[in-house]
XYZ file of C-alpha atoms in Angstrom:
233
model
C 94.873 -1.980 38.295
C 92.823 0.363 36.095
C 89.432 -1.369 36.299
C 87.505 0.818 33.810
C 90.147 0.255 31.128
C 90.365 -3.478 31.758
C 86.622 -4.015 32.066
C 85.881 -4.542 28.317
C 88.661 -7.129 28.037
C 87.432 -8.908 31.168
C 83.876 -8.820 29.841
C 84.932 -10.322 26.506
C 86.952 -13.041 28.237
C 84.092 -14.100 30.508
C 81.596 -14.053 27.617
C 83.875 -16.169 25.427
C 84.470 -18.658 28.240
C 80.726 -18.946 28.909
C 80.090 -19.526 25.200
C 82.727 -22.247 24.902
C 81.558 -24.076 28.021
C 77.943 -23.792 26.879
C 78.700 -25.262 23.460
C 80.598 -28.171 25.002
C 77.648 -28.827 27.302
C 75.256 -28.569 24.389
C 77.005 -31.239 22.330
C 77.747 -33.460 25.314
C 81.534 -32.969 25.507
C 80.955 -31.847 29.085
C 78.338 -33.641 31.140
C 76.038 -31.577 33.313
C 72.471 -32.858 32.773
C 71.057 -29.892 34.695
C 71.812 -27.795 31.578
C 70.403 -30.278 29.039
C 73.837 -31.749 28.195
C 73.872 -34.012 25.168
C 70.389 -33.089 23.918
C 71.563 -31.553 20.667
C 68.807 -30.510 18.215
C 71.237 -30.237 15.302
C 73.515 -27.448 14.132
C 70.753 -26.056 11.925
C 68.833 -24.976 15.006
C 71.901 -23.166 16.290
C 71.940 -21.222 13.020
C 68.257 -20.417 13.512
C 69.041 -19.189 17.012
C 71.813 -16.946 15.699
C 69.386 -15.494 13.151
C 66.778 -14.821 15.846
C 69.340 -13.017 18.025
C 70.537 -10.978 15.038
C 67.019 -10.000 13.971
C 66.300 -8.680 17.463
C 69.246 -6.284 17.120
C 68.323 -4.942 13.696
C 64.908 -3.664 14.824
C 66.262 -1.164 17.350
C 64.652 1.918 18.873
C 66.482 5.053 19.935
C 65.615 6.333 23.423
C 66.849 9.641 24.795
C 68.088 9.498 28.395
C 68.912 13.068 29.346
C 71.343 14.255 26.697
C 72.344 10.706 25.756
C 70.673 8.579 23.070
C 70.541 4.852 23.850
C 69.527 2.110 21.408
C 67.192 -0.624 22.670
C 66.517 -3.887 20.862
C 64.100 -6.807 21.088
C 66.568 -8.942 23.019
C 64.144 -10.217 25.661
C 61.771 -11.584 23.008
C 64.682 -13.307 21.282
C 65.960 -14.671 24.608
C 62.602 -16.256 25.438
C 62.421 -17.930 22.022
C 66.036 -19.130 22.213
C 65.467 -20.753 25.607
C 62.575 -22.731 24.121
C 64.249 -23.936 20.909
C 67.875 -24.444 22.003
C 69.605 -26.340 24.813
C 70.470 -23.966 27.625
C 74.189 -24.208 26.887
C 73.706 -23.102 23.288
C 71.876 -19.862 24.069
C 75.000 -17.763 24.884
C 76.671 -18.926 21.653
C 73.622 -17.982 19.582
C 73.531 -14.547 21.226
C 77.260 -13.960 20.731
C 77.224 -14.862 17.041
C 73.863 -13.241 16.283
C 74.489 -9.977 18.131
C 78.069 -9.766 16.911
C 77.007 -10.323 13.311
C 74.159 -7.815 13.532
C 76.309 -5.088 15.052
C 79.074 -5.739 12.523
C 76.563 -5.297 9.703
C 75.209 -2.134 11.328
C 78.775 -0.893 11.697
C 79.219 -1.045 7.943
C 76.459 1.545 7.632
C 77.355 3.599 10.711
C 81.050 4.443 10.966
C 80.547 5.679 14.534
C 80.034 2.055 15.608
C 83.639 1.054 16.316
C 85.054 -2.446 16.678
C 85.366 -1.865 20.417
C 81.694 -0.935 20.689
C 80.681 -4.020 18.708
C 82.821 -6.275 20.890
C 81.494 -4.744 24.082
C 77.845 -4.960 23.035
C 78.228 -8.588 21.945
C 80.041 -9.592 25.121
C 77.561 -7.747 27.354
C 74.500 -9.435 25.874
C 76.228 -12.828 25.840
C 76.960 -12.527 29.539
C 73.390 -11.317 30.138
C 72.089 -14.376 28.272
C 74.297 -16.651 30.379
C 72.868 -15.247 33.605
C 69.341 -15.355 32.219
C 69.679 -19.009 31.191
C 70.910 -20.004 34.648
C 68.031 -18.161 36.328
C 65.436 -19.723 34.008
C 66.890 -23.222 34.353
C 66.881 -22.910 38.157
C 63.079 -22.716 37.930
C 62.287 -25.138 35.110
C 63.701 -26.825 32.022
C 62.650 -24.656 29.085
C 64.221 -26.363 26.073
C 61.652 -28.434 24.219
C 59.115 -28.075 27.039
C 55.413 -27.349 26.814
C 54.430 -23.804 27.735
C 53.057 -24.398 31.228
C 52.730 -21.834 34.014
C 56.037 -22.997 35.491
C 57.823 -22.806 32.136
C 56.388 -19.346 31.519
C 57.533 -18.245 34.986
C 61.020 -19.562 34.259
C 61.175 -17.729 30.933
C 59.851 -14.550 32.551
C 62.438 -14.674 35.339
C 65.231 -15.462 32.906
C 64.244 -12.615 30.591
C 64.125 -10.162 33.509
C 67.606 -11.263 34.594
C 68.813 -10.910 30.990
C 67.383 -7.393 30.824
C 68.812 -6.237 34.155
C 72.312 -7.547 33.427
C 72.183 -6.181 29.885
C 71.065 -2.733 31.019
C 73.700 -2.599 33.759
C 76.545 -3.645 31.474
C 75.281 -1.330 28.761
C 75.264 1.637 31.114
C 78.775 0.859 32.348
C 80.096 2.429 29.143
C 78.154 5.622 29.828
C 79.201 5.558 33.486
C 82.827 5.367 32.376
C 82.154 8.459 30.280
C 81.353 10.404 33.455
C 77.542 10.314 33.523
C 75.792 9.896 36.874
C 75.225 6.126 37.235
C 72.155 6.172 39.490
C 70.270 8.723 37.394
C 71.243 7.025 34.143
C 70.208 3.567 35.299
C 66.899 4.795 36.723
C 65.960 6.689 33.567
C 66.977 3.865 31.268
C 64.998 1.254 33.208
C 61.999 3.593 33.186
C 62.288 4.081 29.427
C 62.654 0.347 28.822
C 59.853 -0.881 31.097
C 57.088 -0.884 28.454
C 59.424 -2.419 25.886
C 60.588 -5.051 28.369
C 57.043 -6.214 29.122
C 56.114 -6.161 25.444
C 59.207 -8.111 24.421
C 58.635 -10.853 26.993
C 54.963 -11.089 26.006
C 55.926 -11.351 22.333
C 58.425 -14.125 23.079
C 55.855 -16.129 25.039
C 53.285 -15.550 22.292
C 55.700 -16.884 19.670
C 56.194 -20.086 21.675
C 52.464 -20.512 22.296
C 51.462 -19.914 18.674
C 54.267 -22.104 17.332
C 52.886 -24.945 19.423
C 49.469 -24.531 17.767
C 50.772 -24.275 14.195
C 53.549 -22.523 12.340
C 51.118 -21.099 9.782
C 49.568 -19.011 12.560
C 53.036 -17.911 13.596
C 53.750 -16.577 10.106
C 50.367 -14.850 9.904
C 50.218 -13.271 13.354
C 53.763 -12.322 14.300
C 54.483 -9.565 11.723
C 51.393 -7.452 12.599
C 51.890 -8.023 16.341
C 55.548 -6.983 16.099
C 54.573 -3.917 14.063
C 51.952 -2.878 16.619
C 54.460 -3.238 19.457
C 56.992 -1.179 17.498
C 54.421 1.603 17.150
C 53.604 1.417 20.871
C 57.284 1.592 21.829
C 57.832 4.589 19.602
């Protein structure tokens, strides 16, 4: 079996399966209380989650790793927010739809972004979100919870798992193109470290400020996001 050629199809299949199972858990068709089954906040919140995931992909930064240019988004910040506002089972679906929609829109402006690349990016981040949700939920319930030290630790651990899986799956494409995997992964993680910490901090800040008052969220988040963008650049 030619694993590199079959890997994108396998990735898409696993991501789709995780999304379907998560949605059924989220609406209570499957019963697994450990993942907040049956606690549906309404479809409108799923749409909000999709928008959050999409927005994180639009504000991307280009990072040069050797001779290769890699795009990095605000996915960890979006992941933290999604875990707080959506049932755990809904998070992969929000990531799949949001990331897929964002990359499709970007593909309309950049013809180099093929359908295969869009599918692979969407599936990779969906699978990363699935792993991240499971890691976070193993520590604490995050959906609808107050931001305590334990909840923050769960969100931090989940976001780190999301980032590691996302980076690994993202570099698989470049590894298949013949680049040295160890060097590529080490350089990419080094380039992303500041952004990773900033993204997680921003996500936690959004949750904390939203709990105080949404007016503060509207006032504070744009300048904070802009400052982080300048620091990343």
